């Protein structure tokens, strides 16, 4: 029996395993999303939102964070400098809502420039250092996300159980323009979201995450953050080292309105994967190998089928079926993740239709592009984030190059 026969069975098995995992995460997401849960857990929460510039739909995003069903929370919005246009807009929203019943206390703070960590983390630490002692939960959001009214309730609910050290949602990019780069951003991001589920491999995402304030202190995260760039990955690493888990909350998948270009898409994806390589190298390696497997599995098995036909191999018909298995598996995963997104973000379905079609029909192209972005992140340590250039010296050391 030829050597490539065994290879074909191996890659088919891996493809079936990936598809099974996607189906498992799909079932988990829908089950958790529909579950009501305990509504009696009402800890005092500090919601901290770092801001820089005016993101698309900035006003609606901020208001969504101030209209949460959880009554026992305070919202703190932090900018680098008073001249930031976000500062004036936040103050306008604060003053407008100040007399509206049910609106939580909202503060707008100016943190000043960072010296040794990312500006985002500097803003977060500025707020955390000024919190009152009665705060039980730290919740974090980005200014470019729009959340549901039950987002905060759902986000903190799993923290009732001590073994859950942090909770996380994730984002789904909702295209503002339906150009190919923006549709690609949505599709690639959705494929990453599909990996989250009931698994130890979850990582927190800083735009929708929460942690108990007592655990934040006990794990020494304030000291860790003073010299780092990534708030979420460093939080994940600390939580897992302490023997706790990161709980993914499907109902906290949030919409992020975006329009991008090919250069900006490349810059964004390379930055995300480079940060992952520095802070979570095992996760980066697994992502690289799975992406490489998807690409080689599809195109490599197609070449293998041609080779088997040319040499008139004994199992030539079997080899011809292997690429079909890969096409079917990757197509099914694309359908599953988009069905999940539609279910979790029902109010965004009309805007998402072009991205859904682009993902399902172009999965073979996006997998190539994803692999290219991951490979590009294997080189260098310099990134640009929100207009500031950083060098990632290591997980606990960041150099600010310029602004």
mmCIF file of C-alpha atoms in Angstrom:
data_model
loop_
_atom_site.group_PDB
_atom_site.id
_atom_site.type_symbol
_atom_site.label_atom_id
_atom_site.label_comp_id
_atom_site.label_asym_id
_atom_site.label_seq_id
_atom_site.Cartn_x
_atom_site.Cartn_y
_atom_site.Cartn_z
ATOM 1 C CA UNK A 1 0.000 0.000 0.000
ATOM 2 C CA UNK A 2 1.448 3.401 -1.015
ATOM 3 C CA UNK A 3 2.731 5.878 1.588
ATOM 4 C CA UNK A 4 0.422 8.646 0.407
ATOM 5 C CA UNK A 5 -2.584 6.423 1.144
ATOM 6 C CA UNK A 6 -1.812 6.643 4.872
ATOM 7 C CA UNK A 7 -1.233 10.391 4.631
ATOM 8 C CA UNK A 8 -4.632 10.798 2.985
ATOM 9 C CA UNK A 9 -6.349 8.967 5.851
ATOM 10 C CA UNK A 10 -4.447 11.079 8.373
ATOM 11 C CA UNK A 11 -5.496 14.416 6.859
ATOM 12 C CA UNK A 12 -9.085 13.231 6.449
ATOM 13 C CA UNK A 13 -9.141 12.352 10.143
ATOM 14 C CA UNK A 14 -7.787 15.789 11.071
ATOM 15 C CA UNK A 15 -10.386 17.463 8.868
ATOM 16 C CA UNK A 16 -13.197 15.504 10.500
ATOM 17 C CA UNK A 17 -11.836 16.434 13.933
ATOM 18 C CA UNK A 18 -11.812 20.159 13.069
ATOM 19 C CA UNK A 19 -15.358 19.921 11.753
ATOM 20 C CA UNK A 20 -16.519 18.060 14.851
ATOM 21 C CA UNK A 21 -14.973 20.747 17.082
ATOM 22 C CA UNK A 22 -16.713 23.487 15.087
ATOM 23 C CA UNK A 23 -20.055 21.694 15.449
ATOM 24 C CA UNK A 24 -19.429 21.240 19.177
ATOM 25 C CA UNK A 25 -18.680 24.947 19.653
ATOM 26 C CA UNK A 26 -21.778 25.802 17.597
ATOM 27 C CA UNK A 27 -24.023 23.721 19.859
ATOM 28 C CA UNK A 28 -22.372 25.172 22.960
ATOM 29 C CA UNK A 29 -22.848 28.763 21.762
ATOM 30 C CA UNK A 30 -26.540 28.318 21.000
ATOM 31 C CA UNK A 31 -27.243 26.428 24.227
ATOM 32 C CA UNK A 32 -25.514 29.035 26.391
ATOM 33 C CA UNK A 33 -27.065 31.918 24.478
ATOM 34 C CA UNK A 34 -30.601 30.647 25.077
ATOM 35 C CA UNK A 35 -30.042 29.806 28.747
ATOM 36 C CA UNK A 36 -31.646 32.302 31.133
ATOM 37 C CA UNK A 37 -29.280 31.823 34.063
ATOM 38 C CA UNK A 38 -29.305 33.242 37.573
ATOM 39 C CA UNK A 39 -30.628 36.796 37.687
ATOM 40 C CA UNK A 40 -29.968 37.226 41.407
ATOM 41 C CA UNK A 41 -26.214 37.788 41.051
ATOM 42 C CA UNK A 42 -25.799 41.566 41.214
ATOM 43 C CA UNK A 43 -22.237 42.488 42.180
ATOM 44 C CA UNK A 44 -21.012 46.062 42.142
ATOM 45 C CA UNK A 45 -19.223 46.557 38.815
ATOM 46 C CA UNK A 46 -16.764 49.085 37.440
ATOM 47 C CA UNK A 47 -17.056 49.212 33.661
ATOM 48 C CA UNK A 48 -13.881 50.706 32.202
ATOM 49 C CA UNK A 49 -13.698 51.836 28.578
ATOM 50 C CA UNK A 50 -10.435 53.229 27.122
ATOM 51 C CA UNK A 51 -11.045 55.593 24.218
ATOM 52 C CA UNK A 52 -8.967 57.196 21.503
ATOM 53 C CA UNK A 53 -10.544 59.044 18.601
ATOM 54 C CA UNK A 54 -14.072 58.658 17.299
ATOM 55 C CA UNK A 55 -14.807 55.131 16.133
ATOM 56 C CA UNK A 56 -17.654 54.476 13.674
ATOM 57 C CA UNK A 57 -21.005 54.728 15.497
ATOM 58 C CA UNK A 58 -19.174 56.073 18.563
ATOM 59 C CA UNK A 59 -22.284 57.722 20.031
ATOM 60 C CA UNK A 60 -24.417 54.582 19.689
ATOM 61 C CA UNK A 61 -21.617 52.408 21.077
ATOM 62 C CA UNK A 62 -21.205 54.540 24.197
ATOM 63 C CA UNK A 63 -24.944 54.761 24.799
ATOM 64 C CA UNK A 64 -25.278 50.976 24.534
ATOM 65 C CA UNK A 65 -22.765 50.638 27.380
ATOM 66 C CA UNK A 66 -24.822 53.052 29.486
ATOM 67 C CA UNK A 67 -28.136 51.254 28.970
ATOM 68 C CA UNK A 68 -27.413 47.961 30.695
ATOM 69 C CA UNK A 69 -29.978 45.958 32.621
ATOM 70 C CA UNK A 70 -27.518 45.530 35.496
ATOM 71 C CA UNK A 71 -28.347 48.388 37.855
ATOM 72 C CA UNK A 72 -25.316 48.179 40.134
ATOM 73 C CA UNK A 73 -22.494 49.485 37.944
ATOM 74 C CA UNK A 74 -20.497 52.619 37.227
ATOM 75 C CA UNK A 75 -18.960 53.523 33.886
ATOM 76 C CA UNK A 76 -15.507 55.064 33.516
ATOM 77 C CA UNK A 77 -14.328 56.328 30.124
ATOM 78 C CA UNK A 78 -10.628 57.177 29.907
ATOM 79 C CA UNK A 79 -8.790 59.146 27.210
ATOM 80 C CA UNK A 80 -5.131 60.044 26.855
ATOM 81 C CA UNK A 81 -5.579 63.785 26.515
ATOM 82 C CA UNK A 82 -8.311 66.356 26.700
ATOM 83 C CA UNK A 83 -7.775 67.376 23.056
ATOM 84 C CA UNK A 84 -8.873 63.917 21.887
ATOM 85 C CA UNK A 85 -12.224 64.384 20.053
ATOM 86 C CA UNK A 86 -13.563 61.434 22.046
ATOM 87 C CA UNK A 87 -13.244 63.480 25.230
ATOM 88 C CA UNK A 88 -15.612 66.233 24.099
ATOM 89 C CA UNK A 89 -18.093 63.698 22.741
ATOM 90 C CA UNK A 90 -18.042 61.698 25.968
ATOM 91 C CA UNK A 91 -18.612 64.824 28.030
ATOM 92 C CA UNK A 92 -21.549 65.775 25.813
ATOM 93 C CA UNK A 93 -23.141 62.347 26.264
ATOM 94 C CA UNK A 94 -22.487 62.443 30.017
ATOM 95 C CA UNK A 95 -24.123 65.848 30.414
ATOM 96 C CA UNK A 96 -27.083 64.857 28.242
ATOM 97 C CA UNK A 97 -27.780 61.690 30.223
ATOM 98 C CA UNK A 98 -26.975 63.094 33.671
ATOM 99 C CA UNK A 99 -30.615 63.728 34.582
ATOM 100 C CA UNK A 100 -32.079 60.696 32.821
ATOM 101 C CA UNK A 101 -33.453 58.115 35.293
ATOM 102 C CA UNK A 102 -31.691 54.759 35.310
ATOM 103 C CA UNK A 103 -28.441 56.013 33.780
ATOM 104 C CA UNK A 104 -25.389 54.784 35.723
ATOM 105 C CA UNK A 105 -22.802 57.141 37.094
ATOM 106 C CA UNK A 106 -20.494 58.070 34.227
ATOM 107 C CA UNK A 107 -17.010 59.510 34.606
ATOM 108 C CA UNK A 108 -14.710 60.872 31.899
ATOM 109 C CA UNK A 109 -11.049 60.846 32.921
ATOM 110 C CA UNK A 110 -7.836 62.047 31.246
ATOM 111 C CA UNK A 111 -4.922 59.687 31.915
ATOM 112 C CA UNK A 112 -2.047 61.422 30.125
ATOM 113 C CA UNK A 113 0.528 59.627 27.928
ATOM 114 C CA UNK A 114 2.001 56.244 28.775
ATOM 115 C CA UNK A 115 5.704 55.744 29.432
ATOM 116 C CA UNK A 116 6.208 51.968 29.607
ATOM 117 C CA UNK A 117 3.049 50.124 28.524
ATOM 118 C CA UNK A 118 0.440 50.437 25.798
ATOM 119 C CA UNK A 119 -1.716 53.553 25.986
ATOM 120 C CA UNK A 120 -4.791 51.366 26.374
ATOM 121 C CA UNK A 121 -3.392 49.662 29.472
ATOM 122 C CA UNK A 122 -2.193 52.990 30.861
ATOM 123 C CA UNK A 123 -5.768 54.285 30.593
ATOM 124 C CA UNK A 124 -7.119 51.144 32.279
ATOM 125 C CA UNK A 125 -4.654 51.354 35.167
ATOM 126 C CA UNK A 126 -5.419 55.044 35.636
ATOM 127 C CA UNK A 127 -9.051 54.173 36.234
ATOM 128 C CA UNK A 128 -8.360 51.091 38.363
ATOM 129 C CA UNK A 129 -6.079 53.075 40.685
ATOM 130 C CA UNK A 130 -8.980 55.444 41.405
ATOM 131 C CA UNK A 131 -11.748 52.920 41.991
ATOM 132 C CA UNK A 132 -13.595 52.764 45.287
ATOM 133 C CA UNK A 133 -13.094 49.776 47.574
ATOM 134 C CA UNK A 134 -16.643 48.465 47.181
ATOM 135 C CA UNK A 135 -16.090 47.393 43.553
ATOM 136 C CA UNK A 136 -16.402 43.603 43.175
ATOM 137 C CA UNK A 137 -16.039 43.096 39.404
ATOM 138 C CA UNK A 138 -13.927 44.804 36.753
ATOM 139 C CA UNK A 139 -15.598 44.780 33.344
ATOM 140 C CA UNK A 140 -13.864 46.064 30.223
ATOM 141 C CA UNK A 141 -15.174 47.164 26.837
ATOM 142 C CA UNK A 142 -13.794 48.920 23.770
ATOM 143 C CA UNK A 143 -15.287 52.091 22.363
ATOM 144 C CA UNK A 144 -15.807 50.484 18.938
ATOM 145 C CA UNK A 145 -18.325 47.869 20.120
ATOM 146 C CA UNK A 146 -22.096 48.036 20.348
ATOM 147 C CA UNK A 147 -23.570 45.750 23.000
ATOM 148 C CA UNK A 148 -26.996 44.395 23.900
ATOM 149 C CA UNK A 149 -28.817 45.587 27.005
ATOM 150 C CA UNK A 150 -28.152 42.290 28.817
ATOM 151 C CA UNK A 151 -24.453 42.221 27.891
ATOM 152 C CA UNK A 152 -23.116 43.182 31.326
ATOM 153 C CA UNK A 153 -25.459 40.832 33.207
ATOM 154 C CA UNK A 154 -24.370 37.925 31.000
ATOM 155 C CA UNK A 155 -20.689 38.834 31.107
ATOM 156 C CA UNK A 156 -20.346 38.766 34.896
ATOM 157 C CA UNK A 157 -22.739 35.887 35.645
ATOM 158 C CA UNK A 158 -20.174 33.047 35.278
ATOM 159 C CA UNK A 159 -17.955 34.734 37.887
ATOM 160 C CA UNK A 160 -20.285 33.410 40.583
ATOM 161 C CA UNK A 161 -18.152 30.258 40.471
ATOM 162 C CA UNK A 162 -14.627 30.634 41.911
ATOM 163 C CA UNK A 163 -12.946 28.391 39.329
ATOM 164 C CA UNK A 164 -13.893 30.789 36.549
ATOM 165 C CA UNK A 165 -11.168 33.373 36.736
ATOM 166 C CA UNK A 166 -12.318 35.569 33.858
ATOM 167 C CA UNK A 167 -15.109 35.794 31.308
ATOM 168 C CA UNK A 168 -14.990 36.910 27.718
ATOM 169 C CA UNK A 169 -17.113 37.635 24.723
ATOM 170 C CA UNK A 170 -15.755 38.400 21.291
ATOM 171 C CA UNK A 171 -16.406 40.728 18.387
ATOM 172 C CA UNK A 172 -17.986 40.296 15.001
ATOM 173 C CA UNK A 173 -17.071 42.892 12.417
ATOM 174 C CA UNK A 174 -20.204 44.291 10.784
ATOM 175 C CA UNK A 175 -19.261 45.877 7.433
ATOM 176 C CA UNK A 176 -20.064 49.542 6.914
ATOM 177 C CA UNK A 177 -18.935 49.173 3.291
ATOM 178 C CA UNK A 178 -19.071 45.940 1.339
ATOM 179 C CA UNK A 179 -15.659 46.196 -0.315
ATOM 180 C CA UNK A 180 -13.651 42.971 -0.484
ATOM 181 C CA UNK A 181 -11.140 43.905 2.233
ATOM 182 C CA UNK A 182 -13.897 44.647 4.756
ATOM 183 C CA UNK A 183 -15.749 41.434 3.894
ATOM 184 C CA UNK A 184 -12.464 39.570 4.329
ATOM 185 C CA UNK A 185 -11.951 41.156 7.749
ATOM 186 C CA UNK A 186 -15.388 39.960 8.831
ATOM 187 C CA UNK A 187 -14.839 36.437 7.462
ATOM 188 C CA UNK A 188 -11.369 35.959 8.967
ATOM 189 C CA UNK A 189 -12.486 37.324 12.321
ATOM 190 C CA UNK A 190 -15.522 34.997 12.326
ATOM 191 C CA UNK A 191 -13.234 31.995 11.785
ATOM 192 C CA UNK A 192 -11.305 32.994 14.930
ATOM 193 C CA UNK A 193 -14.530 33.436 16.926
ATOM 194 C CA UNK A 194 -15.540 29.919 15.916
ATOM 195 C CA UNK A 195 -12.672 28.503 17.969
ATOM 196 C CA UNK A 196 -14.151 29.740 21.254
ATOM 197 C CA UNK A 197 -16.266 27.329 23.260
ATOM 198 C CA UNK A 198 -16.229 25.118 26.317
ATOM 199 C CA UNK A 199 -12.469 24.651 26.176
ATOM 200 C CA UNK A 200 -9.304 25.386 28.148
ATOM 201 C CA UNK A 201 -7.852 27.105 25.078
ATOM 202 C CA UNK A 202 -10.079 30.188 25.425
ATOM 203 C CA UNK A 203 -8.390 33.568 25.764
ATOM 204 C CA UNK A 204 -10.030 36.742 26.946
ATOM 205 C CA UNK A 205 -10.669 39.531 24.456
ATOM 206 C CA UNK A 206 -10.228 43.016 25.879
ATOM 207 C CA UNK A 207 -13.256 44.535 24.177
ATOM 208 C CA UNK A 208 -15.659 42.359 26.175
ATOM 209 C CA UNK A 209 -14.210 40.777 29.309
ATOM 210 C CA UNK A 210 -14.561 40.733 33.093
ATOM 211 C CA UNK A 211 -12.597 39.583 36.145
ATOM 212 C CA UNK A 212 -13.177 39.712 39.897
ATOM 213 C CA UNK A 213 -11.383 42.704 41.398
ATOM 214 C CA UNK A 214 -10.030 40.508 44.206
ATOM 215 C CA UNK A 215 -8.480 38.120 41.669
ATOM 216 C CA UNK A 216 -7.061 41.031 39.691
ATOM 217 C CA UNK A 217 -5.229 42.148 42.807
ATOM 218 C CA UNK A 218 -4.247 38.664 43.973
ATOM 219 C CA UNK A 219 -2.701 37.800 40.601
ATOM 220 C CA UNK A 220 -0.664 41.029 40.600
ATOM 221 C CA UNK A 221 -2.084 42.110 37.266
ATOM 222 C CA UNK A 222 -1.693 45.806 37.955
ATOM 223 C CA UNK A 223 2.065 45.325 38.259
ATOM 224 C CA UNK A 224 2.175 43.062 35.187
ATOM 225 C CA UNK A 225 0.241 45.547 33.096
ATOM 226 C CA UNK A 226 2.659 48.385 33.884
ATOM 227 C CA UNK A 227 5.178 46.985 31.404
ATOM 228 C CA UNK A 228 3.076 45.143 28.865
ATOM 229 C CA UNK A 229 1.100 45.830 25.713
ATOM 230 C CA UNK A 230 -1.714 43.277 25.737
ATOM 231 C CA UNK A 231 -4.344 43.575 28.449
ATOM 232 C CA UNK A 232 -6.339 40.506 27.468
ATOM 233 C CA UNK A 233 -3.645 37.921 26.711
ATOM 234 C CA UNK A 234 -1.634 38.821 29.821
ATOM 235 C CA UNK A 235 -4.850 38.491 31.853
ATOM 236 C CA UNK A 236 -5.542 35.077 30.290
ATOM 237 C CA UNK A 237 -2.043 33.821 31.047
ATOM 238 C CA UNK A 238 -2.253 34.926 34.688
ATOM 239 C CA UNK A 239 -5.687 33.369 35.181
ATOM 240 C CA UNK A 240 -4.609 30.027 33.713
ATOM 241 C CA UNK A 241 -1.383 29.941 35.701
ATOM 242 C CA UNK A 242 -3.508 30.296 38.837
ATOM 243 C CA UNK A 243 -5.438 27.149 37.880
ATOM 244 C CA UNK A 244 -8.620 28.938 36.817
ATOM 245 C CA UNK A 245 -10.357 28.993 33.450
ATOM 246 C CA UNK A 246 -11.494 31.622 30.967
ATOM 247 C CA UNK A 247 -15.230 31.205 30.345
ATOM 248 C CA UNK A 248 -16.535 32.152 26.906
ATOM 249 C CA UNK A 249 -19.974 33.807 27.055
ATOM 250 C CA UNK A 250 -21.605 33.523 23.587
ATOM 251 C CA UNK A 251 -24.274 36.086 24.467
ATOM 252 C CA UNK A 252 -21.462 38.634 24.865
ATOM 253 C CA UNK A 253 -20.456 38.458 21.229
ATOM 254 C CA UNK A 254 -20.579 42.135 20.228
ATOM 255 C CA UNK A 255 -20.940 44.031 16.983
ATOM 256 C CA UNK A 256 -18.065 46.215 15.805
ATOM 257 C CA UNK A 257 -18.843 48.416 12.789
ATOM 258 C CA UNK A 258 -15.886 48.621 10.453
ATOM 259 C CA UNK A 259 -14.707 49.559 6.997
ATOM 260 C CA UNK A 260 -11.139 48.810 5.954
ATOM 261 C CA UNK A 261 -8.677 48.627 3.083
ATOM 262 C CA UNK A 262 -6.149 45.951 2.103
ATOM 263 C CA UNK A 263 -3.185 47.724 3.781
ATOM 264 C CA UNK A 264 -5.168 48.289 6.970
ATOM 265 C CA UNK A 265 -6.419 44.694 6.920
ATOM 266 C CA UNK A 266 -2.846 43.447 6.683
ATOM 267 C CA UNK A 267 -1.692 45.772 9.475
ATOM 268 C CA UNK A 268 -4.558 44.720 11.746
ATOM 269 C CA UNK A 269 -4.202 40.961 11.225
ATOM 270 C CA UNK A 270 -0.408 40.966 11.488
ATOM 271 C CA UNK A 271 -0.650 42.983 14.710
ATOM 272 C CA UNK A 272 -3.150 40.578 16.267
ATOM 273 C CA UNK A 273 -1.140 37.483 15.405
ATOM 274 C CA UNK A 274 2.194 39.058 16.370
ATOM 275 C CA UNK A 275 0.813 39.960 19.810
ATOM 276 C CA UNK A 276 -0.428 36.376 20.140
ATOM 277 C CA UNK A 277 3.004 35.033 19.152
ATOM 278 C CA UNK A 278 4.689 37.051 21.908
ATOM 279 C CA UNK A 279 2.139 36.522 24.688
ATOM 280 C CA UNK A 280 0.727 33.071 23.863
ATOM 281 C CA UNK A 281 3.238 31.263 21.618
ATOM 282 C CA UNK A 282 1.504 27.891 21.970
ATOM 283 C CA UNK A 283 -1.793 29.386 20.793
ATOM 284 C CA UNK A 284 0.020 31.027 17.874
ATOM 285 C CA UNK A 285 1.675 27.708 16.947
ATOM 286 C CA UNK A 286 -1.630 25.836 17.078
ATOM 287 C CA UNK A 287 -3.238 28.511 14.920
ATOM 288 C CA UNK A 288 -0.400 28.349 12.419
ATOM 289 C CA UNK A 289 -0.497 24.554 12.168
ATOM 290 C CA UNK A 290 -4.284 24.400 11.845
ATOM 291 C CA UNK A 291 -4.244 27.114 9.180
ATOM 292 C CA UNK A 292 -1.406 25.396 7.337
ATOM 293 C CA UNK A 293 -3.289 22.104 7.587
ATOM 294 C CA UNK A 294 -6.421 23.620 6.091
ATOM 295 C CA UNK A 295 -4.549 25.071 3.128
ATOM 296 C CA UNK A 296 -2.303 22.079 2.457
ATOM 297 C CA UNK A 297 -5.177 19.725 3.151
ATOM 298 C CA UNK A 298 -7.288 21.276 0.431
ATOM 299 C CA UNK A 299 -4.692 22.051 -2.225
ATOM 300 C CA UNK A 300 -2.175 19.360 -1.246
ATOM 301 C CA UNK A 301 -4.720 16.551 -1.397
ATOM 302 C CA UNK A 302 -5.919 17.865 -4.745
ATOM 303 C CA UNK A 303 -2.332 17.544 -6.022
ATOM 304 C CA UNK A 304 -2.132 14.109 -4.398
ATOM 305 C CA UNK A 305 -5.271 13.023 -6.277
ATOM 306 C CA UNK A 306 -3.771 14.144 -9.570
ATOM 307 C CA UNK A 307 -0.546 12.294 -8.783
ATOM 308 C CA UNK A 308 -2.448 9.106 -7.889
ATOM 309 C CA UNK A 309 -4.354 9.283 -11.164
ATOM 310 C CA UNK A 310 -1.169 9.838 -13.183
ATOM 311 C CA UNK A 311 0.655 6.827 -11.662
ATOM 312 C CA UNK A 312 -2.549 4.785 -11.756
ATOM 313 C CA UNK A 313 -2.447 4.112 -8.021
ATOM 314 C CA UNK A 314 -4.562 1.337 -6.581
ATOM 315 C CA UNK A 315 -6.782 3.719 -4.631
ATOM 316 C CA UNK A 316 -6.957 6.573 -7.146
ATOM 317 C CA UNK A 317 -10.714 6.984 -6.673
ATOM 318 C CA UNK A 318 -10.264 7.321 -2.924
ATOM 319 C CA UNK A 319 -7.646 10.038 -3.419
ATOM 320 C CA UNK A 320 -10.068 11.912 -5.656
ATOM 321 C CA UNK A 321 -12.572 11.983 -2.793
ATOM 322 C CA UNK A 322 -10.123 13.451 -0.250
ATOM 323 C CA UNK A 323 -10.166 17.045 -1.612
ATOM 324 C CA UNK A 324 -13.953 16.803 -1.750
ATOM 325 C CA UNK A 325 -13.961 15.939 1.957
ATOM 326 C CA UNK A 326 -11.872 19.049 2.663
ATOM 327 C CA UNK A 327 -14.144 21.266 0.587
ATOM 328 C CA UNK A 328 -17.215 19.867 2.344
ATOM 329 C CA UNK A 329 -15.649 20.211 5.803
ATOM 330 C CA UNK A 330 -14.484 23.795 5.324
ATOM 331 C CA UNK A 331 -17.772 24.761 3.708
ATOM 332 C CA UNK A 332 -19.705 23.236 6.604
ATOM 333 C CA UNK A 333 -17.567 25.102 9.138
ATOM 334 C CA UNK A 334 -18.214 28.351 7.278
ATOM 335 C CA UNK A 335 -21.960 27.717 7.319
ATOM 336 C CA UNK A 336 -21.929 26.804 11.015
ATOM 337 C CA UNK A 337 -20.047 29.923 12.108
ATOM 338 C CA UNK A 338 -22.297 32.188 10.081
ATOM 339 C CA UNK A 339 -25.424 30.499 11.434
ATOM 340 C CA UNK A 340 -24.026 31.095 14.901
ATOM 341 C CA UNK A 341 -23.352 34.770 14.169
ATOM 342 C CA UNK A 342 -26.844 35.260 12.757
ATOM 343 C CA UNK A 343 -28.366 33.668 15.841
ATOM 344 C CA UNK A 344 -26.290 35.668 18.299
ATOM 345 C CA UNK A 345 -26.559 39.010 16.465
ATOM 346 C CA UNK A 346 -30.061 38.874 15.054
ATOM 347 C CA UNK A 347 -30.387 42.646 14.829
ATOM 348 C CA UNK A 348 -27.386 42.798 12.462
ATOM 349 C CA UNK A 349 -28.538 40.188 9.919
ATOM 350 C CA UNK A 350 -29.348 42.611 7.101
ATOM 351 C CA UNK A 351 -25.929 44.267 7.357
ATOM 352 C CA UNK A 352 -24.166 40.920 7.637
ATOM 353 C CA UNK A 353 -25.627 39.269 4.519
ATOM 354 C CA UNK A 354 -22.785 40.294 2.156
ATOM 355 C CA UNK A 355 -20.185 39.141 4.724
ATOM 356 C CA UNK A 356 -22.032 35.849 5.207
ATOM 357 C CA UNK A 357 -22.020 35.159 1.465
ATOM 358 C CA UNK A 358 -18.371 36.189 1.161
ATOM 359 C CA UNK A 359 -17.355 33.830 3.970
ATOM 360 C CA UNK A 360 -19.358 30.806 2.810
ATOM 361 C CA UNK A 361 -18.480 31.129 -0.880
ATOM 362 C CA UNK A 362 -14.907 32.357 -0.467
ATOM 363 C CA UNK A 363 -13.683 30.178 2.420
ATOM 364 C CA UNK A 364 -10.920 28.746 0.226
ATOM 365 C CA UNK A 365 -9.538 32.248 -0.458
ATOM 366 C CA UNK A 366 -9.813 33.532 3.113
ATOM 367 C CA UNK A 367 -7.944 30.472 4.414
ATOM 368 C CA UNK A 368 -5.034 31.340 2.111
ATOM 369 C CA UNK A 369 -5.100 34.940 3.266
ATOM 370 C CA UNK A 370 -5.281 33.931 6.926
ATOM 371 C CA UNK A 371 -2.216 31.715 6.557
ATOM 372 C CA UNK A 372 -0.325 34.553 4.854
ATOM 373 C CA UNK A 373 -1.123 36.907 7.756
ATOM 374 C CA UNK A 374 -0.024 34.363 10.364
ATOM 375 C CA UNK A 375 3.241 33.732 8.494
ATOM 376 C CA UNK A 376 3.901 37.490 8.281
ATOM 377 C CA UNK A 377 3.522 37.743 12.069
ATOM 378 C CA UNK A 378 6.384 35.280 12.555
ATOM 379 C CA UNK A 379 8.872 38.043 11.723
ATOM 380 C CA UNK A 380 9.658 41.258 13.579
ATOM 381 C CA UNK A 381 8.361 42.714 16.828
ATOM 382 C CA UNK A 382 7.202 46.195 15.843
ATOM 383 C CA UNK A 383 3.537 47.152 15.469
ATOM 384 C CA UNK A 384 1.416 50.276 15.111
ATOM 385 C CA UNK A 385 -1.712 50.498 17.266
ATOM 386 C CA UNK A 386 -4.046 53.474 17.345
ATOM 387 C CA UNK A 387 -1.376 55.700 15.837
ATOM 388 C CA UNK A 388 1.413 54.664 18.260
ATOM 389 C CA UNK A 389 4.376 52.439 17.323
ATOM 390 C CA UNK A 390 5.491 49.819 19.817
ATOM 391 C CA UNK A 391 8.244 47.221 19.993
ATOM 392 C CA UNK A 392 7.255 44.051 21.843
ATOM 393 C CA UNK A 393 10.478 43.112 23.607
ATOM 394 C CA UNK A 394 8.715 40.350 25.533
ATOM 395 C CA UNK A 395 5.497 39.505 27.381
ATOM 396 C CA UNK A 396 6.480 41.782 30.269
ATOM 397 C CA UNK A 397 8.380 44.523 28.451
ATOM 398 C CA UNK A 398 7.172 47.001 25.835
ATOM 399 C CA UNK A 399 9.022 49.878 24.212
ATOM 400 C CA UNK A 400 7.116 52.905 22.946
ATOM 401 C CA UNK A 401 8.812 54.068 19.757
ATOM 402 C CA UNK A 402 6.792 57.037 18.542
ATOM 403 C CA UNK A 403 3.379 58.642 18.336
#
